Structures are given as structure tokens and as C-alpha cells.
Amino acid sequence: MSSEKSKRPELFIDNQRFDWNEGIITGAELRELGSLPDDVEIFWKVPDQPDVPVENDTIIDLTEHPGPDRFSTQSVGSQAGA
């Protein structure tokens, strides 16, 4: 346990910074943390990979990649942009 980082995972939702006390987060928890309505889709922005859609039951390991995890949102039915 002493080798574990004591710093809380940092994440961004649409460029707004949030701290999270756990090493994992679900899509539902992300939605609640960012006060996101049900009519927006959430995407996990993983460097050098296509954006990953995040459903309410998706489990995300915030320790999997170095640096803060980034998420973006878009209205349901809109086309992903640049």
C-alpha cells in the first residue's frame, strides 16, 4: 500500500477539471460528477486511439494511462467532430 500514489486521480470532462477519490469510475459516476444530462453521450479520449464511448455501466480504470483522463461529451445523435 505504501507504494500506491496518494494523489487522487485527476480527470477532465469537456476541459473542466475534477478530482476523484478512487482508481476506477463508472459512466454513471462520471455523469453525476459532471452533472451531465441523459441526452449527452460521453467519450473517453485515450491518446493515439479512437475515442471510446462510455455507457452508464462502463468501468474506467483511471490508473491505466499516465496523466489525467479526459472525457468529452456531445448531444445524442450529433456527429462526432474534429
PDB file of N, CA and C in Angstrom:
ATOM      1  N   MET A   1       0.805  -1.200   0.000  1.00  0.00           N
ATOM      2  CA  MET A   1       0.000   0.000   0.000  1.00  0.00           C
ATOM      3  C   MET A   1       0.847   1.262   0.000  1.00  0.00           C
ATOM      4  N   SER A   2       1.981   1.219   0.658  1.00  0.00           N
ATOM      5  CA  SER A   2       2.790   2.426   0.734  1.00  0.00           C
ATOM      6  C   SER A   2       3.352   2.827  -0.624  1.00  0.00           C
ATOM      7  N   SER A   3       3.416   1.880  -1.566  1.00  0.00           N
ATOM      8  CA  SER A   3       3.900   2.223  -2.898  1.00  0.00           C
ATOM      9  C   SER A   3       2.812   2.852  -3.768  1.00  0.00           C
ATOM     10  N   GLU A   4       1.569   2.793  -3.309  1.00  0.00           N
ATOM     11  CA  GLU A   4       0.467   3.407  -4.050  1.00  0.00           C
ATOM     12  C   GLU A   4       0.586   4.920  -4.002  1.00  0.00           C
ATOM     13  N   LYS A   5       0.216   5.561  -5.094  1.00  0.00           N
ATOM     14  CA  LYS A   5       0.198   7.019  -5.099  1.00  0.00           C
ATOM     15  C   LYS A   5      -0.939   7.504  -4.213  1.00  0.00           C
ATOM     16  N   SER A   6      -0.655   8.495  -3.386  1.00  0.00           N
ATOM     17  CA  SER A   6      -1.701   9.031  -2.522  1.00  0.00           C
ATOM     18  C   SER A   6      -2.492  10.123  -3.232  1.00  0.00           C
ATOM     19  N   LYS A   7      -1.978  10.589  -4.360  1.00  0.00           N
ATOM     20  CA  LYS A   7      -2.676  11.635  -5.108  1.00  0.00           C
ATOM     21  C   LYS A   7      -3.949  11.070  -5.730  1.00  0.00           C
ATOM     22  N   ARG A   8      -5.013  11.839  -5.618  1.00  0.00           N
ATOM     23  CA  ARG A   8      -6.281  11.404  -6.205  1.00  0.00           C
ATOM     24  C   ARG A   8      -6.196  11.494  -7.724  1.00  0.00           C
ATOM     25  N   PRO A   9      -6.838  10.549  -8.427  1.00  0.00           N
ATOM     26  CA  PRO A   9      -6.854  10.629  -9.888  1.00  0.00           C
ATOM     27  C   PRO A   9      -7.500  11.933 -10.357  1.00  0.00           C
ATOM     28  N   GLU A  10      -6.905  12.508 -11.380  1.00  0.00           N
ATOM     29  CA  GLU A  10      -7.407  13.755 -11.952  1.00  0.00           C
ATOM     30  C   GLU A  10      -8.051  13.420 -13.291  1.00  0.00           C
ATOM     31  N   LEU A  11      -9.192  14.031 -13.549  1.00  0.00           N
ATOM     32  CA  LEU A  11      -9.836  13.808 -14.831  1.00  0.00           C
ATOM     33  C   LEU A  11     -10.477  15.104 -15.311  1.00  0.00           C
ATOM     34  N   PHE A  12     -10.723  15.151 -16.598  1.00  0.00           N
ATOM     35  CA  PHE A  12     -11.342  16.318 -17.220  1.00  0.00           C
ATOM     36  C   PHE A  12     -12.567  15.868 -17.995  1.00  0.00           C
ATOM     37  N   ILE A  13     -13.653  16.597 -17.825  1.00  0.00           N
ATOM     38  CA  ILE A  13     -14.861  16.393 -18.614  1.00  0.00           C
ATOM     39  C   ILE A  13     -15.093  17.694 -19.362  1.00  0.00           C
ATOM     40  N   ASP A  14     -15.002  17.648 -20.691  1.00  0.00           N
ATOM     41  CA  ASP A  14     -15.122  18.859 -21.520  1.00  0.00           C
ATOM     42  C   ASP A  14     -14.218  19.972 -20.995  1.00  0.00           C
ATOM     43  N   ASN A  15     -12.965  19.619 -20.720  1.00  0.00           N
ATOM     44  CA  ASN A  15     -11.917  20.544 -20.266  1.00  0.00           C
ATOM     45  C   ASN A  15     -12.132  21.119 -18.871  1.00  0.00           C
ATOM     46  N   GLN A  16     -13.119  20.631 -18.135  1.00  0.00           N
ATOM     47  CA  GLN A  16     -13.304  21.050 -16.742  1.00  0.00           C
ATOM     48  C   GLN A  16     -12.675  19.988 -15.849  1.00  0.00           C
ATOM     49  N   ARG A  17     -11.806  20.425 -14.923  1.00  0.00           N
ATOM     50  CA  ARG A  17     -11.051  19.510 -14.068  1.00  0.00           C
ATOM     51  C   ARG A  17     -11.894  19.017 -12.891  1.00  0.00           C
ATOM     52  N   PHE A  18     -11.756  17.712 -12.612  1.00  0.00           N
ATOM     53  CA  PHE A  18     -12.403  17.082 -11.463  1.00  0.00           C
ATOM     54  C   PHE A  18     -11.392  16.169 -10.781  1.00  0.00           C
ATOM     55  N   ASP A  19     -11.494  16.037  -9.464  1.00  0.00           N
ATOM     56  CA  ASP A  19     -10.725  15.041  -8.721  1.00  0.00           C
ATOM     57  C   ASP A  19     -11.668  13.901  -8.369  1.00  0.00           C
ATOM     58  N   TRP A  20     -11.112  12.706  -8.283  1.00  0.00           N
ATOM     59  CA  TRP A  20     -11.903  11.528  -7.947  1.00  0.00           C
ATOM     60  C   TRP A  20     -11.111  10.736  -6.923  1.00  0.00           C
ATOM     61  N   ASN A  21     -11.765  10.177  -5.934  1.00  0.00           N
ATOM     62  CA  ASN A  21     -11.080   9.501  -4.831  1.00  0.00           C
ATOM     63  C   ASN A  21     -10.731   8.044  -5.094  1.00  0.00           C
ATOM     64  N   GLU A  22     -11.142   7.499  -6.207  1.00  0.00           N
ATOM     65  CA  GLU A  22     -10.946   6.076  -6.498  1.00  0.00           C
ATOM     66  C   GLU A  22     -10.103   5.909  -7.758  1.00  0.00           C
ATOM     67  N   GLY A  23      -9.581   4.696  -7.948  1.00  0.00           N
ATOM     68  CA  GLY A  23      -8.815   4.389  -9.147  1.00  0.00           C
ATOM     69  C   GLY A  23      -9.684   4.011 -10.331  1.00  0.00           C
ATOM     70  N   ILE A  24     -10.971   3.757 -10.068  1.00  0.00           N
ATOM     71  CA  ILE A  24     -11.910   3.452 -11.144  1.00  0.00           C
ATOM     72  C   ILE A  24     -13.126   4.362 -11.015  1.00  0.00           C
ATOM     73  N   ILE A  25     -13.819   4.526 -12.133  1.00  0.00           N
ATOM     74  CA  ILE A  25     -15.056   5.306 -12.149  1.00  0.00           C
ATOM     75  C   ILE A  25     -15.976   4.680 -13.187  1.00  0.00           C
ATOM     76  N   THR A  26     -17.266   4.724 -12.946  1.00  0.00           N
ATOM     77  CA  THR A  26     -18.229   4.207 -13.924  1.00  0.00           C
ATOM     78  C   THR A  26     -18.768   5.368 -14.756  1.00  0.00           C
ATOM     79  N   GLY A  27     -19.390   5.022 -15.863  1.00  0.00           N
ATOM     80  CA  GLY A  27     -20.027   6.047 -16.681  1.00  0.00           C
ATOM     81  C   GLY A  27     -21.095   6.799 -15.907  1.00  0.00           C
ATOM     82  N   ALA A  28     -21.861   6.084 -15.080  1.00  0.00           N
ATOM     83  CA  ALA A  28     -22.905   6.732 -14.272  1.00  0.00           C
ATOM     84  C   ALA A  28     -22.288   7.715 -13.283  1.00  0.00           C
ATOM     85  N   GLU A  29     -21.157   7.343 -12.682  1.00  0.00           N
ATOM     86  CA  GLU A  29     -20.480   8.247 -11.743  1.00  0.00           C
ATOM     87  C   GLU A  29     -19.920   9.467 -12.464  1.00  0.00           C
ATOM     88  N   LEU A  30     -19.394   9.267 -13.675  1.00  0.00           N
ATOM     89  CA  LEU A  30     -18.921  10.393 -14.489  1.00  0.00           C
ATOM     90  C   LEU A  30     -20.066  11.353 -14.785  1.00  0.00           C
ATOM     91  N   ARG A  31     -21.203  10.785 -15.161  1.00  0.00           N
ATOM     92  CA  ARG A  31     -22.382  11.586 -15.487  1.00  0.00           C
ATOM     93  C   ARG A  31     -22.802  12.415 -14.273  1.00  0.00           C
ATOM     94  N   GLU A  32     -22.798  11.800 -13.088  1.00  0.00           N
ATOM     95  CA  GLU A  32     -23.174  12.510 -11.865  1.00  0.00           C
ATOM     96  C   GLU A  32     -22.122  13.559 -11.498  1.00  0.00           C
ATOM     97  N   LEU A  33     -20.850  13.201 -11.578  1.00  0.00           N
ATOM     98  CA  LEU A  33     -19.763  14.118 -11.237  1.00  0.00           C
ATOM     99  C   LEU A  33     -19.809  15.381 -12.094  1.00  0.00           C
ATOM    100  N   GLY A  34     -20.054  15.206 -13.393  1.00  0.00           N
ATOM    101  CA  GLY A  34     -20.085  16.335 -14.312  1.00  0.00           C
ATOM    102  C   GLY A  34     -21.458  16.949 -14.496  1.00  0.00           C
ATOM    103  N   SER A  35     -22.444  16.483 -13.730  1.00  0.00           N
ATOM    104  CA  SER A  35     -23.837  16.955 -13.864  1.00  0.00           C
ATOM    105  C   SER A  35     -24.301  16.876 -15.315  1.00  0.00           C
ATOM    106  N   LEU A  36     -24.050  15.733 -15.933  1.00  0.00           N
ATOM    107  CA  LEU A  36     -24.371  15.551 -17.346  1.00  0.00           C
ATOM    108  C   LEU A  36     -25.760  14.951 -17.502  1.00  0.00           C
ATOM    109  N   PRO A  37     -26.608  15.559 -18.321  1.00  0.00           N
ATOM    110  CA  PRO A  37     -27.951  15.014 -18.547  1.00  0.00           C
ATOM    111  C   PRO A  37     -27.885  13.726 -19.369  1.00  0.00           C
ATOM    112  N   ASP A  38     -28.976  12.999 -19.376  1.00  0.00           N
ATOM    113  CA  ASP A  38     -29.040  11.730 -20.101  1.00  0.00           C
ATOM    114  C   ASP A  38     -28.983  11.900 -21.616  1.00  0.00           C
ATOM    115  N   ASP A  39     -29.222  13.117 -22.112  1.00  0.00           N
ATOM    116  CA  ASP A  39     -29.244  13.311 -23.566  1.00  0.00           C
ATOM    117  C   ASP A  39     -27.884  13.711 -24.139  1.00  0.00           C
ATOM    118  N   VAL A  40     -26.806  13.449 -23.394  1.00  0.00           N
ATOM    119  CA  VAL A  40     -25.463  13.635 -23.947  1.00  0.00           C
ATOM    120  C   VAL A  40     -24.708  12.315 -23.873  1.00  0.00           C
ATOM    121  N   GLU A  41     -23.888  12.086 -24.882  1.00  0.00           N
ATOM    122  CA  GLU A  41     -23.028  10.911 -24.906  1.00  0.00           C
ATOM    123  C   GLU A  41     -21.673  11.306 -24.333  1.00  0.00           C
ATOM    124  N   ILE A  42     -21.019  10.359 -23.671  1.00  0.00           N
ATOM    125  CA  ILE A  42     -19.701  10.591 -23.084  1.00  0.00           C
ATOM    126  C   ILE A  42     -18.688   9.749 -23.852  1.00  0.00           C
ATOM    127  N   PHE A  43     -17.525  10.347 -24.127  1.00  0.00           N
ATOM    128  CA  PHE A  43     -16.448   9.645 -24.814  1.00  0.00           C
ATOM    129  C   PHE A  43     -15.161   9.794 -24.020  1.00  0.00           C
ATOM    130  N   TRP A  44     -14.444   8.673 -23.857  1.00  0.00           N
ATOM    131  CA  TRP A  44     -13.145   8.649 -23.191  1.00  0.00           C
ATOM    132  C   TRP A  44     -12.096   8.896 -24.255  1.00  0.00           C
ATOM    133  N   LYS A  45     -11.303   9.930 -24.084  1.00  0.00           N
ATOM    134  CA  LYS A  45     -10.304  10.321 -25.067  1.00  0.00           C
ATOM    135  C   LYS A  45      -8.958   9.712 -24.668  1.00  0.00           C
ATOM    136  N   VAL A  46      -8.646   8.569 -25.279  1.00  0.00           N
ATOM    137  CA  VAL A  46      -7.403   7.858 -24.994  1.00  0.00           C
ATOM    138  C   VAL A  46      -6.383   8.254 -26.060  1.00  0.00           C
ATOM    139  N   PRO A  47      -5.185   8.731 -25.648  1.00  0.00           N
ATOM    140  CA  PRO A  47      -4.188   9.158 -26.632  1.00  0.00           C
ATOM    141  C   PRO A  47      -3.867   8.067 -27.653  1.00  0.00           C
ATOM    142  N   ASP A  48      -3.763   8.470 -28.908  1.00  0.00           N
ATOM    143  CA  ASP A  48      -3.391   7.597 -30.022  1.00  0.00           C
ATOM    144  C   ASP A  48      -4.369   6.443 -30.256  1.00  0.00           C
ATOM    145  N   GLN A  49      -5.613   6.606 -29.798  1.00  0.00           N
ATOM    146  CA  GLN A  49      -6.651   5.603 -30.030  1.00  0.00           C
ATOM    147  C   GLN A  49      -7.950   6.322 -30.356  1.00  0.00           C
ATOM    148  N   PRO A  50      -8.877   5.636 -31.034  1.00  0.00           N
ATOM    149  CA  PRO A  50     -10.192   6.257 -31.270  1.00  0.00           C
ATOM    150  C   PRO A  50     -10.889   6.522 -29.933  1.00  0.00           C
ATOM    151  N   ASP A  51     -11.721   7.555 -29.892  1.00  0.00           N
ATOM    152  CA  ASP A  51     -12.491   7.850 -28.683  1.00  0.00           C
ATOM    153  C   ASP A  51     -13.357   6.645 -28.323  1.00  0.00           C
ATOM    154  N   VAL A  52     -13.453   6.366 -27.035  1.00  0.00           N
ATOM    155  CA  VAL A  52     -14.190   5.207 -26.539  1.00  0.00           C
ATOM    156  C   VAL A  52     -15.533   5.672 -25.975  1.00  0.00           C
ATOM    157  N   PRO A  53     -16.661   5.189 -26.530  1.00  0.00           N
ATOM    158  CA  PRO A  53     -17.963   5.551 -25.960  1.00  0.00           C
ATOM    159  C   PRO A  53     -18.080   5.026 -24.531  1.00  0.00           C
ATOM    160  N   VAL A  54     -18.648   5.839 -23.648  1.00  0.00           N
ATOM    161  CA  VAL A  54     -18.813   5.470 -22.243  1.00  0.00           C
ATOM    162  C   VAL A  54     -20.304   5.382 -21.934  1.00  0.00           C
ATOM    163  N   GLU A  55     -20.750   4.182 -21.596  1.00  0.00           N
ATOM    164  CA  GLU A  55     -22.135   3.959 -21.172  1.00  0.00           C
ATOM    165  C   GLU A  55     -22.190   4.062 -19.652  1.00  0.00           C
ATOM    166  N   ASN A  56     -23.383   4.136 -19.091  1.00  0.00           N
ATOM    167  CA  ASN A  56     -23.509   4.244 -17.636  1.00  0.00           C
ATOM    168  C   ASN A  56     -22.852   3.083 -16.900  1.00  0.00           C
ATOM    169  N   ASP A  57     -22.859   1.878 -17.500  1.00  0.00           N
ATOM    170  CA  ASP A  57     -22.276   0.717 -16.826  1.00  0.00           C
ATOM    171  C   ASP A  57     -20.819   0.455 -17.209  1.00  0.00           C
ATOM    172  N   THR A  58     -20.215   1.348 -18.002  1.00  0.00           N
ATOM    173  CA  THR A  58     -18.810   1.215 -18.362  1.00  0.00           C
ATOM    174  C   THR A  58     -17.942   1.484 -17.133  1.00  0.00           C
ATOM    175  N   ILE A  59     -16.940   0.643 -16.922  1.00  0.00           N
ATOM    176  CA  ILE A  59     -15.996   0.835 -15.819  1.00  0.00           C
ATOM    177  C   ILE A  59     -14.669   1.292 -16.415  1.00  0.00           C
ATOM    178  N   ILE A  60     -14.160   2.420 -15.932  1.00  0.00           N
ATOM    179  CA  ILE A  60     -12.937   3.011 -16.457  1.00  0.00           C
ATOM    180  C   ILE A  60     -11.862   2.968 -15.381  1.00  0.00           C
ATOM    181  N   ASP A  61     -10.704   2.404 -15.737  1.00  0.00           N
ATOM    182  CA  ASP A  61      -9.556   2.353 -14.833  1.00  0.00           C
ATOM    183  C   ASP A  61      -8.750   3.637 -15.026  1.00  0.00           C
ATOM    184  N   LEU A  62      -8.818   4.528 -14.054  1.00  0.00           N
ATOM    185  CA  LEU A  62      -8.145   5.820 -14.150  1.00  0.00           C
ATOM    186  C   LEU A  62      -6.638   5.713 -13.948  1.00  0.00           C
ATOM    187  N   THR A  63      -6.143   4.522 -13.627  1.00  0.00           N
ATOM    188  CA  THR A  63      -4.704   4.324 -13.441  1.00  0.00           C
ATOM    189  C   THR A  63      -4.065   3.666 -14.663  1.00  0.00           C
ATOM    190  N   GLU A  64      -4.856   3.379 -15.683  1.00  0.00           N
ATOM    191  CA  GLU A  64      -4.379   2.632 -16.849  1.00  0.00           C
ATOM    192  C   GLU A  64      -3.404   3.431 -17.712  1.00  0.00           C
ATOM    193  N   HIS A  65      -3.583   4.729 -17.809  1.00  0.00           N
ATOM    194  CA  HIS A  65      -2.751   5.575 -18.658  1.00  0.00           C
ATOM    195  C   HIS A  65      -2.107   6.666 -17.810  1.00  0.00           C
ATOM    196  N   PRO A  66      -0.896   7.096 -18.167  1.00  0.00           N
ATOM    197  CA  PRO A  66      -0.272   8.193 -17.415  1.00  0.00           C
ATOM    198  C   PRO A  66      -1.014   9.509 -17.659  1.00  0.00           C
ATOM    199  N   GLY A  67      -0.963  10.379 -16.688  1.00  0.00           N
ATOM    200  CA  GLY A  67      -1.597  11.695 -16.828  1.00  0.00           C
ATOM    201  C   GLY A  67      -3.082  11.636 -16.561  1.00  0.00           C
ATOM    202  N   PRO A  68      -3.727  12.792 -16.623  1.00  0.00           N
ATOM    203  CA  PRO A  68      -5.167  12.837 -16.345  1.00  0.00           C
ATOM    204  C   PRO A  68      -5.969  12.171 -17.465  1.00  0.00           C
ATOM    205  N   ASP A  69      -7.096  11.605 -17.099  1.00  0.00           N
ATOM    206  CA  ASP A  69      -8.010  11.041 -18.090  1.00  0.00           C
ATOM    207  C   ASP A  69      -8.927  12.146 -18.585  1.00  0.00           C
ATOM    208  N   ARG A  70      -9.212  12.119 -19.881  1.00  0.00           N
ATOM    209  CA  ARG A  70     -10.029  13.165 -20.490  1.00  0.00           C
ATOM    210  C   ARG A  70     -11.263  12.550 -21.131  1.00  0.00           C
ATOM    211  N   PHE A  71     -12.377  13.247 -20.924  1.00  0.00           N
ATOM    212  CA  PHE A  71     -13.655  12.815 -21.464  1.00  0.00           C
ATOM    213  C   PHE A  71     -14.293  13.988 -22.187  1.00  0.00           C
ATOM    214  N   SER A  72     -15.004  13.689 -23.260  1.00  0.00           N
ATOM    215  CA  SER A  72     -15.748  14.727 -23.968  1.00  0.00           C
ATOM    216  C   SER A  72     -17.201  14.283 -24.059  1.00  0.00           C
ATOM    217  N   THR A  73     -18.062  15.246 -24.314  1.00  0.00           N
ATOM    218  CA  THR A  73     -19.483  14.938 -24.450  1.00  0.00           C
ATOM    219  C   THR A  73     -20.001  15.519 -25.754  1.00  0.00           C
ATOM    220  N   GLN A  74     -21.090  14.950 -26.221  1.00  0.00           N
ATOM    221  CA  GLN A  74     -21.806  15.515 -27.361  1.00  0.00           C
ATOM    222  C   GLN A  74     -23.262  15.098 -27.250  1.00  0.00           C
ATOM    223  N   SER A  75     -24.124  15.895 -27.838  1.00  0.00           N
ATOM    224  CA  SER A  75     -25.555  15.592 -27.810  1.00  0.00           C
ATOM    225  C   SER A  75     -25.822  14.280 -28.523  1.00  0.00           C
ATOM    226  N   VAL A  76     -26.753  13.502 -27.998  1.00  0.00           N
ATOM    227  CA  VAL A  76     -27.130  12.237 -28.620  1.00  0.00           C
ATOM    228  C   VAL A  76     -27.588  12.512 -30.045  1.00  0.00           C
ATOM    229  N   GLY A  77     -27.062  11.726 -30.980  1.00  0.00           N
ATOM    230  CA  GLY A  77     -27.466  11.866 -32.371  1.00  0.00           C
ATOM    231  C   GLY A  77     -26.621  12.832 -33.177  1.00  0.00           C
ATOM    232  N   SER A  78     -25.801  13.649 -32.529  1.00  0.00           N
ATOM    233  CA  SER A  78     -24.945  14.553 -33.298  1.00  0.00           C
ATOM    234  C   SER A  78     -23.719  13.790 -33.772  1.00  0.00           C
ATOM    235  N   GLN A  79     -23.100  14.274 -34.819  1.00  0.00           N
ATOM    236  CA  GLN A  79     -21.947  13.612 -35.401  1.00  0.00           C
ATOM    237  C   GLN A  79     -20.687  14.047 -34.675  1.00  0.00           C
ATOM    238  N   ALA A  80     -19.807  13.087 -34.403  1.00  0.00           N
ATOM    239  CA  ALA A  80     -18.535  13.411 -33.749  1.00  0.00           C
ATOM    240  C   ALA A  80     -17.759  14.382 -34.620  1.00  0.00           C
ATOM    241  N   GLY A  81     -17.197  15.390 -33.982  1.00  0.00           N
ATOM    242  CA  GLY A  81     -16.468  16.417 -34.723  1.00  0.00           C
ATOM    243  C   GLY A  81     -14.975  16.211 -34.670  1.00  0.00           C
ATOM    244  N   ALA A  82     -14.275  17.216 -35.140  1.00  0.00           N
ATOM    245  CA  ALA A  82     -12.816  17.149 -35.215  1.00  0.00           C
ATOM    246  C   ALA A  82     -12.181  17.278 -33.864  1.00  0.00           C
TER     247      ALA A  82
END
